[in-house]
Tab-separated table of C-alpha atoms and ligand atoms in Angstrom:
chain	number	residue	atom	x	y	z
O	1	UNK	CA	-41.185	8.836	-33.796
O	2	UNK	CA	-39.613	12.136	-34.094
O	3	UNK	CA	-36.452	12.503	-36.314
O	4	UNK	CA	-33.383	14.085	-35.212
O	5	UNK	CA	-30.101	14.701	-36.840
O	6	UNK	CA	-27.088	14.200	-34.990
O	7	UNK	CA	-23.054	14.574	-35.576
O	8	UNK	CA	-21.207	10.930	-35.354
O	9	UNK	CA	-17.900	12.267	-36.930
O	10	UNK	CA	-15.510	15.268	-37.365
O	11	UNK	CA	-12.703	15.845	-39.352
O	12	UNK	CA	-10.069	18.851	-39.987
O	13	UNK	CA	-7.226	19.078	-41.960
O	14	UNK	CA	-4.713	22.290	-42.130
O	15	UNK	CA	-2.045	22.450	-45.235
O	16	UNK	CA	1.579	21.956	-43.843
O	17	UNK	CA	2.621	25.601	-44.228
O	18	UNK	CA	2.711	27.238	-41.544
O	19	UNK	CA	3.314	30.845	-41.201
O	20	UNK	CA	3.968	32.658	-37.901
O	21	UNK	CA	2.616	36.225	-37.301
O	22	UNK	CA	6.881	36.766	-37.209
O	23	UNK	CA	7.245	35.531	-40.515
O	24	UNK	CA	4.331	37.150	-41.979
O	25	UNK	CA	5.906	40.712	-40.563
O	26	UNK	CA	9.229	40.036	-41.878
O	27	UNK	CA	7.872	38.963	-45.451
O	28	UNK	CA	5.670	42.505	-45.256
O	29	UNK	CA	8.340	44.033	-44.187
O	30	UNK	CA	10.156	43.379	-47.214
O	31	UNK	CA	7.069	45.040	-49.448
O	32	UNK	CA	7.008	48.130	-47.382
O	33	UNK	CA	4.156	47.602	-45.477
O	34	UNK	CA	4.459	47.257	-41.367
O	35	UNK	CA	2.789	45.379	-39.032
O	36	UNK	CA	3.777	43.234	-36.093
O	37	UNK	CA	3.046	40.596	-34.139
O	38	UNK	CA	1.894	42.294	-30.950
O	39	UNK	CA	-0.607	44.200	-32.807
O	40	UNK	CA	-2.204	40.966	-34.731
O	41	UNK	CA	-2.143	39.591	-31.667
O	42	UNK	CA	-3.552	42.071	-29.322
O	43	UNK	CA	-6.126	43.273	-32.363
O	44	UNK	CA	-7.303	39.819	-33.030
O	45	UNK	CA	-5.966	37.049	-31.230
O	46	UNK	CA	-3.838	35.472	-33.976
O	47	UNK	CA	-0.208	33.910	-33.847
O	48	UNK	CA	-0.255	31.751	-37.127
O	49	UNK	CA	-2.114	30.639	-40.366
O	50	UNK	CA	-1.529	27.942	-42.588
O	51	UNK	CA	-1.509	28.508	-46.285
O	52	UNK	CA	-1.552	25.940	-49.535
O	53	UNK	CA	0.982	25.286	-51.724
O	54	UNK	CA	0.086	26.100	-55.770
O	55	UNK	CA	-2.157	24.216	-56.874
O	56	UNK	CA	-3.670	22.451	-54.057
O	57	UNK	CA	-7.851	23.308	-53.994
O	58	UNK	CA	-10.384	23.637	-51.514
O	59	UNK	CA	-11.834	20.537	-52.346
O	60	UNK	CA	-8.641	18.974	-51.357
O	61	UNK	CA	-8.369	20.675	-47.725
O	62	UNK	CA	-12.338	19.166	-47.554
O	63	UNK	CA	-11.427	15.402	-48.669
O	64	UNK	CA	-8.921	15.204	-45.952
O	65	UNK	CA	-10.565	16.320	-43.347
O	66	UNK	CA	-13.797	14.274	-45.087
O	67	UNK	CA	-11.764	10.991	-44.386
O	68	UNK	CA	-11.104	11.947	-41.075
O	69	UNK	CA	-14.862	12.636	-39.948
O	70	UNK	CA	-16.039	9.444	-42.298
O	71	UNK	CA	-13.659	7.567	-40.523
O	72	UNK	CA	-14.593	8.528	-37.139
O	73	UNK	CA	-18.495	8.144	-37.976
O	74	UNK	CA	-17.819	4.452	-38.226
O	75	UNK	CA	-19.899	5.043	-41.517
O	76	UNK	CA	-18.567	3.040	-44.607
O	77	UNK	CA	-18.429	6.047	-46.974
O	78	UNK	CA	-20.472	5.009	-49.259
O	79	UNK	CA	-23.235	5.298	-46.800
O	80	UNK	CA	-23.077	9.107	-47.402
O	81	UNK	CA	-25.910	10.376	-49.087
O	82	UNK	CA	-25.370	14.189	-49.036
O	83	UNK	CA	-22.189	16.184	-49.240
O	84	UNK	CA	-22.562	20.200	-48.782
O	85	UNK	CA	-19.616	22.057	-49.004
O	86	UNK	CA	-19.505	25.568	-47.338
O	87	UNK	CA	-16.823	27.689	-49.735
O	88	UNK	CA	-16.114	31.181	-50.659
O	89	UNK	CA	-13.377	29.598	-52.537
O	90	UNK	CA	-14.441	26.690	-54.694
O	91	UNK	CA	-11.987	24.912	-56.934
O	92	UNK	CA	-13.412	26.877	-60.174
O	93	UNK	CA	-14.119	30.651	-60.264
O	94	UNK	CA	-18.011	30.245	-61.608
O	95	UNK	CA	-18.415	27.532	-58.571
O	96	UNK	CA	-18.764	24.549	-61.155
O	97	UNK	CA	-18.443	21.935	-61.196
O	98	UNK	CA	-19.463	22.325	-57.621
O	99	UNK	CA	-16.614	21.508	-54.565
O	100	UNK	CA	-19.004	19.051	-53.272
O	101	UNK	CA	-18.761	16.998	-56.582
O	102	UNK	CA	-15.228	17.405	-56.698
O	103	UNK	CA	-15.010	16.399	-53.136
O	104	UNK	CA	-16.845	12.999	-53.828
O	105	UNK	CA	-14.542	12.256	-57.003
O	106	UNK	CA	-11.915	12.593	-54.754
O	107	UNK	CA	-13.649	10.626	-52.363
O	108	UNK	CA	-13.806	7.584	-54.329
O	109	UNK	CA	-17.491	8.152	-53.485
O	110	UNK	CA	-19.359	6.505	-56.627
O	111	UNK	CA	-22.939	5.902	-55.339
O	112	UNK	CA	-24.313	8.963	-57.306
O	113	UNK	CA	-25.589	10.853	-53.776
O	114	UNK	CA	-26.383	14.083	-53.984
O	115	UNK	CA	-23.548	16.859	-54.039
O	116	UNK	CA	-24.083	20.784	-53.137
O	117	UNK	CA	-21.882	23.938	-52.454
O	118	UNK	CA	-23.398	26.690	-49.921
O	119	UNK	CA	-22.250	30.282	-50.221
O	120	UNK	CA	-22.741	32.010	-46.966
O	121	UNK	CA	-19.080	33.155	-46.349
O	122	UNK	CA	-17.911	32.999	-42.693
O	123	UNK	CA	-21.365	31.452	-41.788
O	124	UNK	CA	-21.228	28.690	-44.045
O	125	UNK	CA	-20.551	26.017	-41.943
O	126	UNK	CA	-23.898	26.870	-39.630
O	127	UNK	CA	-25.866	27.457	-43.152
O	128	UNK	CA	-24.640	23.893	-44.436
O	129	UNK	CA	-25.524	22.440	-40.931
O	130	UNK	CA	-29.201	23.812	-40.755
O	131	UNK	CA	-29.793	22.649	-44.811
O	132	UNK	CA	-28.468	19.243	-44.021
O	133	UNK	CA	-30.666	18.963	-40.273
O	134	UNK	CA	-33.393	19.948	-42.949
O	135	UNK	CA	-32.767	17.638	-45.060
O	136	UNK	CA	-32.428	14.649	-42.327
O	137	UNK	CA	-35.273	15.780	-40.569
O	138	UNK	CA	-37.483	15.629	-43.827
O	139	UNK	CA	-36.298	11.608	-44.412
O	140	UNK	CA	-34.898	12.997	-47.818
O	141	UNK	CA	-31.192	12.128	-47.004
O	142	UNK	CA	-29.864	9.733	-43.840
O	143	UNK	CA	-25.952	10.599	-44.102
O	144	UNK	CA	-24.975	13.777	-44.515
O	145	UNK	CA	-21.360	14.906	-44.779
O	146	UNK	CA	-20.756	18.528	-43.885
O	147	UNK	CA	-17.500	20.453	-45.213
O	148	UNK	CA	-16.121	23.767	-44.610
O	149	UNK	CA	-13.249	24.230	-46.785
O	150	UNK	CA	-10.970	27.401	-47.651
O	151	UNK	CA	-8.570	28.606	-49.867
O	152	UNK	CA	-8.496	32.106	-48.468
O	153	UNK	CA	-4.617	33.023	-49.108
O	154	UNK	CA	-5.469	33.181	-52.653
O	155	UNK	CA	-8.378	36.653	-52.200
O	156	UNK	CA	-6.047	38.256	-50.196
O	157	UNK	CA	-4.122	41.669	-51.076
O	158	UNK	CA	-0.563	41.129	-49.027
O	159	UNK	CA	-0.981	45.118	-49.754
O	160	UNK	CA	-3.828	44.709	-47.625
O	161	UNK	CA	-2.023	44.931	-43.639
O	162	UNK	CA	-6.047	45.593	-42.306
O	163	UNK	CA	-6.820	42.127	-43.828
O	164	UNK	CA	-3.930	40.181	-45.210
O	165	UNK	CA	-2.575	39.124	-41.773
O	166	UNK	CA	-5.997	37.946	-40.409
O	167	UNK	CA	-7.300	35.015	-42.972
O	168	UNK	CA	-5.636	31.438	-43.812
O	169	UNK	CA	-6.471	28.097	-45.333
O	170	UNK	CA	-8.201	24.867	-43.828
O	171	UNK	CA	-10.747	22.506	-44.012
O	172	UNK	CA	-12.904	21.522	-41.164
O	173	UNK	CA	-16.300	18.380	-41.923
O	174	UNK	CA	-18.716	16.833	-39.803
O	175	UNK	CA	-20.774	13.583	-40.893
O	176	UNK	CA	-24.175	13.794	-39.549
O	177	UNK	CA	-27.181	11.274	-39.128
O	178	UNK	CA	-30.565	10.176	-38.628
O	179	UNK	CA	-31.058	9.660	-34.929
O	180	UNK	CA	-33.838	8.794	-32.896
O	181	UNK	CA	-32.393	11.170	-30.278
O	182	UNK	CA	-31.072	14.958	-30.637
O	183	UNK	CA	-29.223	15.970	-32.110
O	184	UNK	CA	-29.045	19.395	-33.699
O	185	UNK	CA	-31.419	21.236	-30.981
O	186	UNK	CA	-31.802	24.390	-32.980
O	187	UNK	CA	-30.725	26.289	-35.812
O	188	UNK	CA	-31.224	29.770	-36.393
O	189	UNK	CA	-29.751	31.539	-39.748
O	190	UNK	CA	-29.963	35.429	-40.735
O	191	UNK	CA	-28.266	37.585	-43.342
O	192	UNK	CA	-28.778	41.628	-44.160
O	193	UNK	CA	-27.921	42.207	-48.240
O	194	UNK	CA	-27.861	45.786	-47.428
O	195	UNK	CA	-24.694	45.188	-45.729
O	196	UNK	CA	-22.926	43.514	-48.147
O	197	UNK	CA	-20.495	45.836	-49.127
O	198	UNK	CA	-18.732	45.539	-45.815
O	199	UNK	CA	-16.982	42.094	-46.175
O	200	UNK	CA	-16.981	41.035	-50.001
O	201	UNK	CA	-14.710	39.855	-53.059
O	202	UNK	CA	-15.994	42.722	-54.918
O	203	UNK	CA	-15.112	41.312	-58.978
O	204	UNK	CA	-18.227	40.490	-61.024
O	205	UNK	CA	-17.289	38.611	-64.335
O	206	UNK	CA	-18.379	40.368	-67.038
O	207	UNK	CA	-18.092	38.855	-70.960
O	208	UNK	CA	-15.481	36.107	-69.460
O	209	UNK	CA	-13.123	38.911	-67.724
O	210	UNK	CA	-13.154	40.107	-64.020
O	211	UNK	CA	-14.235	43.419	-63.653
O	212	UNK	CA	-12.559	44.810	-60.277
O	213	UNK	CA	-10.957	43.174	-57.774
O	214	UNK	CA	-11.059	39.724	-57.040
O	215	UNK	CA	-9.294	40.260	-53.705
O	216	UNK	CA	-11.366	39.941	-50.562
O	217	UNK	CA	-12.175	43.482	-48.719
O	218	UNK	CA	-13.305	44.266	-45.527
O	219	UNK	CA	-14.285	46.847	-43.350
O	220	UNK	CA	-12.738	45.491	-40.207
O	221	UNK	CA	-14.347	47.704	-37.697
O	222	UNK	CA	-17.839	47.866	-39.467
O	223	UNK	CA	-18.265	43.894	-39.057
O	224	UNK	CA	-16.567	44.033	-35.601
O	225	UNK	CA	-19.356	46.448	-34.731
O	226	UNK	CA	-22.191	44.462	-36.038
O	227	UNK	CA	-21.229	41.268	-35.521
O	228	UNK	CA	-20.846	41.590	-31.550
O	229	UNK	CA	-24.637	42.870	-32.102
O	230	UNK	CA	-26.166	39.556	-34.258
O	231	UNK	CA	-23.707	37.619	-32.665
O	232	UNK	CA	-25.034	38.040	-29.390
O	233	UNK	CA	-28.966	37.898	-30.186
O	234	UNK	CA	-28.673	34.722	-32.553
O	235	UNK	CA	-27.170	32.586	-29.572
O	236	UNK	CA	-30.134	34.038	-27.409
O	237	UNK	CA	-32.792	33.372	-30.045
O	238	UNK	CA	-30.990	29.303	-30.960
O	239	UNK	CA	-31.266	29.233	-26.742
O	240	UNK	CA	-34.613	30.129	-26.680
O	241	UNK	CA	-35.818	27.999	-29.829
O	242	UNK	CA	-34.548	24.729	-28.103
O	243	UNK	CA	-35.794	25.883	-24.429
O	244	UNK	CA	-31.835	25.849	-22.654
O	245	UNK	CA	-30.334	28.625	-20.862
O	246	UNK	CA	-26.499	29.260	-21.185
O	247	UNK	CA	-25.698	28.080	-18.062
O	248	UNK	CA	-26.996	24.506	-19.946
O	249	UNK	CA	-24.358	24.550	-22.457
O	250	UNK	CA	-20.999	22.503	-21.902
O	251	UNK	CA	-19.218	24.410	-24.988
O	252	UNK	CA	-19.912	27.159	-26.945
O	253	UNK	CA	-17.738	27.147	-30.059
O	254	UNK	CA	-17.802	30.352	-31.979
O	255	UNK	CA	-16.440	31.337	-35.391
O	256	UNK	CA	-12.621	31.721	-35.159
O	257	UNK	CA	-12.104	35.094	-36.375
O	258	UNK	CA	-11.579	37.616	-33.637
O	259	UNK	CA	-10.186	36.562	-30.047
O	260	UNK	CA	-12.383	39.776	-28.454
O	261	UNK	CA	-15.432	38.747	-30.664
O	262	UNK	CA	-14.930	35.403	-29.135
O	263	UNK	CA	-14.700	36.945	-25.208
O	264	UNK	CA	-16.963	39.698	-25.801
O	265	UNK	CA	-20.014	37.074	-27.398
O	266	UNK	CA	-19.236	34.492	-24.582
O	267	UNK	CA	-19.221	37.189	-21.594
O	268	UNK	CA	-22.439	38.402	-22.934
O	269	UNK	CA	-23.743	35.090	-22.787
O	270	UNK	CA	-22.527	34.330	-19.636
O	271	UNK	CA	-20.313	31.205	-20.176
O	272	UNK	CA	-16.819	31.380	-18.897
O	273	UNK	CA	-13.662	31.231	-20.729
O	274	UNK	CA	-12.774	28.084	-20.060
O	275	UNK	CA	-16.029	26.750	-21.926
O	276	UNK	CA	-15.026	28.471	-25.402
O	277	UNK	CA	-12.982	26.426	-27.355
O	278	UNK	CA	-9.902	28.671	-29.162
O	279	UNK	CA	-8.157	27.710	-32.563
O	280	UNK	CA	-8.305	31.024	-33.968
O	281	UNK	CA	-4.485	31.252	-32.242
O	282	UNK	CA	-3.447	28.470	-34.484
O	283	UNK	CA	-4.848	29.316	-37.510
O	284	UNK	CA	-6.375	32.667	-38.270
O	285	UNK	CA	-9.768	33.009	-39.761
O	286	UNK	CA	-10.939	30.341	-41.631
O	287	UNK	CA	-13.715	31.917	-42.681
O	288	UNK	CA	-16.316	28.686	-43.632
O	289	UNK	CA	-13.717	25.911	-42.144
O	290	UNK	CA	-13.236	27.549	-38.981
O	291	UNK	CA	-16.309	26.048	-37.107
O	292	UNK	CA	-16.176	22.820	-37.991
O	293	UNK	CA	-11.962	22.748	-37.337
O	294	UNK	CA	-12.694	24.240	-33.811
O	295	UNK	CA	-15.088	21.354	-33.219
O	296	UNK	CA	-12.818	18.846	-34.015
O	297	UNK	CA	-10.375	20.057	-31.780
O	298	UNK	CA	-12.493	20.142	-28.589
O	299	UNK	CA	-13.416	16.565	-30.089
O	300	UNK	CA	-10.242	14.697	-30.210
O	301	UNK	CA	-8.791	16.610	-27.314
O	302	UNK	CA	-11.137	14.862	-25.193
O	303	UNK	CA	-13.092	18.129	-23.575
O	304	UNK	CA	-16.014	18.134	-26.131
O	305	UNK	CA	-17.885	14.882	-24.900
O	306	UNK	CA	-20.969	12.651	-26.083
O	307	UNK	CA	-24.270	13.892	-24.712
O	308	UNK	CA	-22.293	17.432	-24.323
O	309	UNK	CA	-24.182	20.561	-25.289
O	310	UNK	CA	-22.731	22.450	-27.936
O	311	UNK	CA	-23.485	25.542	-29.320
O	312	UNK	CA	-21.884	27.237	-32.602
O	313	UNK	CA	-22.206	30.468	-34.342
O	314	UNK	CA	-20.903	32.144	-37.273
O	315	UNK	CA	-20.620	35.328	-39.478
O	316	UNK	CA	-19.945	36.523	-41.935
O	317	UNK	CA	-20.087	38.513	-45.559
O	318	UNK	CA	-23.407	38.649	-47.364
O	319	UNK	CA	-23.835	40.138	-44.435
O	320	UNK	CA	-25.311	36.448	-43.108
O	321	UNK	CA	-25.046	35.263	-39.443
O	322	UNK	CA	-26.521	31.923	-37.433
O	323	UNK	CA	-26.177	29.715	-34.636
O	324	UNK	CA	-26.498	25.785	-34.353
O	325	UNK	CA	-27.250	24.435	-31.247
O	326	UNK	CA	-26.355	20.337	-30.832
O	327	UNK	CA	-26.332	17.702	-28.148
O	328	UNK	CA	-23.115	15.828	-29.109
N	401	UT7	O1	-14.845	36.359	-40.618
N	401	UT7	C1	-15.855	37.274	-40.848
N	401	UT7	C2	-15.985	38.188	-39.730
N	401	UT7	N1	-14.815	39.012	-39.628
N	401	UT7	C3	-14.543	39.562	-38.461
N	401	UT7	O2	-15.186	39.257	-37.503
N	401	UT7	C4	-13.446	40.593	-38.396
N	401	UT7	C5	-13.981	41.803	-37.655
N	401	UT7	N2	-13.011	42.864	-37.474
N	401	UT7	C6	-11.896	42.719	-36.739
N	401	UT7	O3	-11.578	41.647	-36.279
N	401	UT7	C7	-11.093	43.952	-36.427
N	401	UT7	O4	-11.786	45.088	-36.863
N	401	UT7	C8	-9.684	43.932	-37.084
N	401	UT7	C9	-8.794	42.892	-36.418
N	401	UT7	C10	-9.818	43.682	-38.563
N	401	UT7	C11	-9.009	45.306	-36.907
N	401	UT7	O5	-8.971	45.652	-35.548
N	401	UT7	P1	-9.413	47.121	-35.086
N	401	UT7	O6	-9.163	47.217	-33.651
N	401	UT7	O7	-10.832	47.314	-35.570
N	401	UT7	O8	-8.383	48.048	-35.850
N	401	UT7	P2	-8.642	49.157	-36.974
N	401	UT7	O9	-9.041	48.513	-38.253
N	401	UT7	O10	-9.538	50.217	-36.405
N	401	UT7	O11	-7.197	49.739	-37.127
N	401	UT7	C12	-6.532	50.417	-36.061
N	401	UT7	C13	-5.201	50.919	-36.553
N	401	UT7	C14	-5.315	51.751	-37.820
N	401	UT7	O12	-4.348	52.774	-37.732
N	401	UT7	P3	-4.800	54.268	-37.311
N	401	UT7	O13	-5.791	54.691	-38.341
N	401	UT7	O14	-5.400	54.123	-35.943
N	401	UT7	O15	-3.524	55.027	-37.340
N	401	UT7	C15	-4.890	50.796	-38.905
N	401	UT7	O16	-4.336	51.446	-40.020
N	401	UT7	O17	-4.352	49.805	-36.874
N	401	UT7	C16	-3.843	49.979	-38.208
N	401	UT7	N3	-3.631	48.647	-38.787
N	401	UT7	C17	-2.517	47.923	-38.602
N	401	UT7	N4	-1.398	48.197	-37.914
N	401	UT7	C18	-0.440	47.244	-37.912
N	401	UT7	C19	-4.512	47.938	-39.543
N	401	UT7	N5	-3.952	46.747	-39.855
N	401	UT7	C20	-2.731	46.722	-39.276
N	401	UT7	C21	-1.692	45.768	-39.239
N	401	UT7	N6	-0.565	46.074	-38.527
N	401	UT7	N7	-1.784	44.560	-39.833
């Protein structure tokens, strides 16, 4: 019998502050440094962002929305086997102990399963999806819970307009399972390390001290230009892997970073507007969480449907880029 993995639960959680693109303008405003909200709206689709308070982590964005795709699995959660977290900002600067970890202390989750972080930036949440179908498919792990969980207001320069405005904080999880029937159709991942330096948090740690800057950079238009370009071939190539056409797919739930990247990656694909689901509006780029959040939306809202086919795709720094493809 052929094993499949397959998504019973999602989950997102967003940290009660909410900032509006107004708010944000006025607070630059009062640094010297001008934006406004017609152009981070026109530019990238974006009319808010939530942001944590001090002290609250990652891995406490990922429990929350953890409980609420646990919950919705039906699974008890000590039936979880895996946790992956997808985080370009874990609770501790080296990365350990690892979010995941964290995230199953805080879990109450004491059956000694297995706990990992994935680094893949923007496309972590399709890396952590395609490791843990791995991992299901192989009969090494049954329950799987999936977490993409950010802390990005604390790597950004608010001297930064080009990127300061764009990013914000969330958590976004999906419990997956062993299934008899698909499933995750197809995953494809990719990444270029010669393009690194155009999206990066570009501080290495030397002796104990940061050397550099441990705020996040980016070359807006370079990754706008490229990632229209893998964008569009990795949904063609997760398409082609599973045998569906667009025209097949019920929703197609990109990365929420970019309103035009959105349109311009759908029209190319030849599903209509009404098919993409849209949280980058709410909540700015996510980066890791903003998949996963997206999906939860279309979930609980009652569009995204069992048996629905669902495709996602991310990208992101490293440079790294994928697409999952899943019957819901
Ligand atoms: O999550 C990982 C993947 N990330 C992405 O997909 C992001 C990809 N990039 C983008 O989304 C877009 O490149 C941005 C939204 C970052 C920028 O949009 P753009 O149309 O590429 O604008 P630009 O960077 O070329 O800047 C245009 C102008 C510049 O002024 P000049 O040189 O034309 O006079 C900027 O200085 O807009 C200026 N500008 C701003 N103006 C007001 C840059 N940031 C701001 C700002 N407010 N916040």
């Amino acid at each position: 019998m052929t094993l499949f993995s397959k998504i019973i639960g999602t989950g997102a959680y967003l940290p009660p502050k909410r900032v509006t693109n107004q708010e944000l303008t006025q607070q630059l405003a009062e640094k010297g440094i001008e934006t406004s909200d017609e152009w981070i709206r026109s530019r990238s689709g974006i009319g808010a962002r939530h942001y944590v308070e001090p002290g609250v982590m990652s891995s406490d964005l990922a429990a929350e929305a953890a409980k609420r795709a646990i919950e919705m699995s039906g699974l008890p959660a000590d039936a979880i086997d895996l946790i992956i977290v997808a985080s370009s900002t874990p609770d501790f600067f080296g990365g350990f102990p690892s979010t995941a970890c964290i995230v199953q202390r805080k879990l109450g989750i004491a059956n000694e399963c297995a706990c990992v972080d994935v680094q893949a930036v923007c496309s972590g949440f399709v890396y952590a999806v395609s490791v843990a179908d791995s991992f299901i498919k192989s009969g090494a792990h049954k329950n799987v819970l999936v977490i993409g969980a950010e802390v990005f207001s604390r790597i950004l320069n608010f001297e930064d307009r080009g990127t300061c405005v764009l990013f914000g904080d969330g958590a976004g999880a999906v419990v997956m399972t062993a299934s008899s029937e698909p499933g995750v159709l197809s995953t494809v991942l990719h990444a270029d390390g010669r393009l690194g330096d155009i999206l990066c948090g570009p501080g290495p740690v030397q002796n104990g001290v940061l050397q550099g800057s441990a705020f996040l950079y980016m070359d807006g238009p370079a990754v706008f230009k490229h990632a229209v370009v893998v964008l569009e071939k990795v949904a063609h190539e997760a398409l082609d892997k599973a045998g569906m056409q667009a025209s097949e797919l019920d929703w197609f739930v990109p990365h929420q970073a970019n309103i035009r990247i959105m349109n311009s990656s759908a029209k190319k694909l030849g599903v209509p507007s009404d098919k993409v689901i849209v949280t980058v509006d709410q909540h700015g780029n996510t980066s890791a969480a903003s998949i996963p959040m997206a999906l939860d939306h279309g979930v609980r809202d009652g569009r995204i449907k069992p048996g629905h086919n669902v495709l996602m795709e991310g990208v992101g720094g490293g440079f790294t880029w994928g697409a999952v493809l899943v019957r819901m």
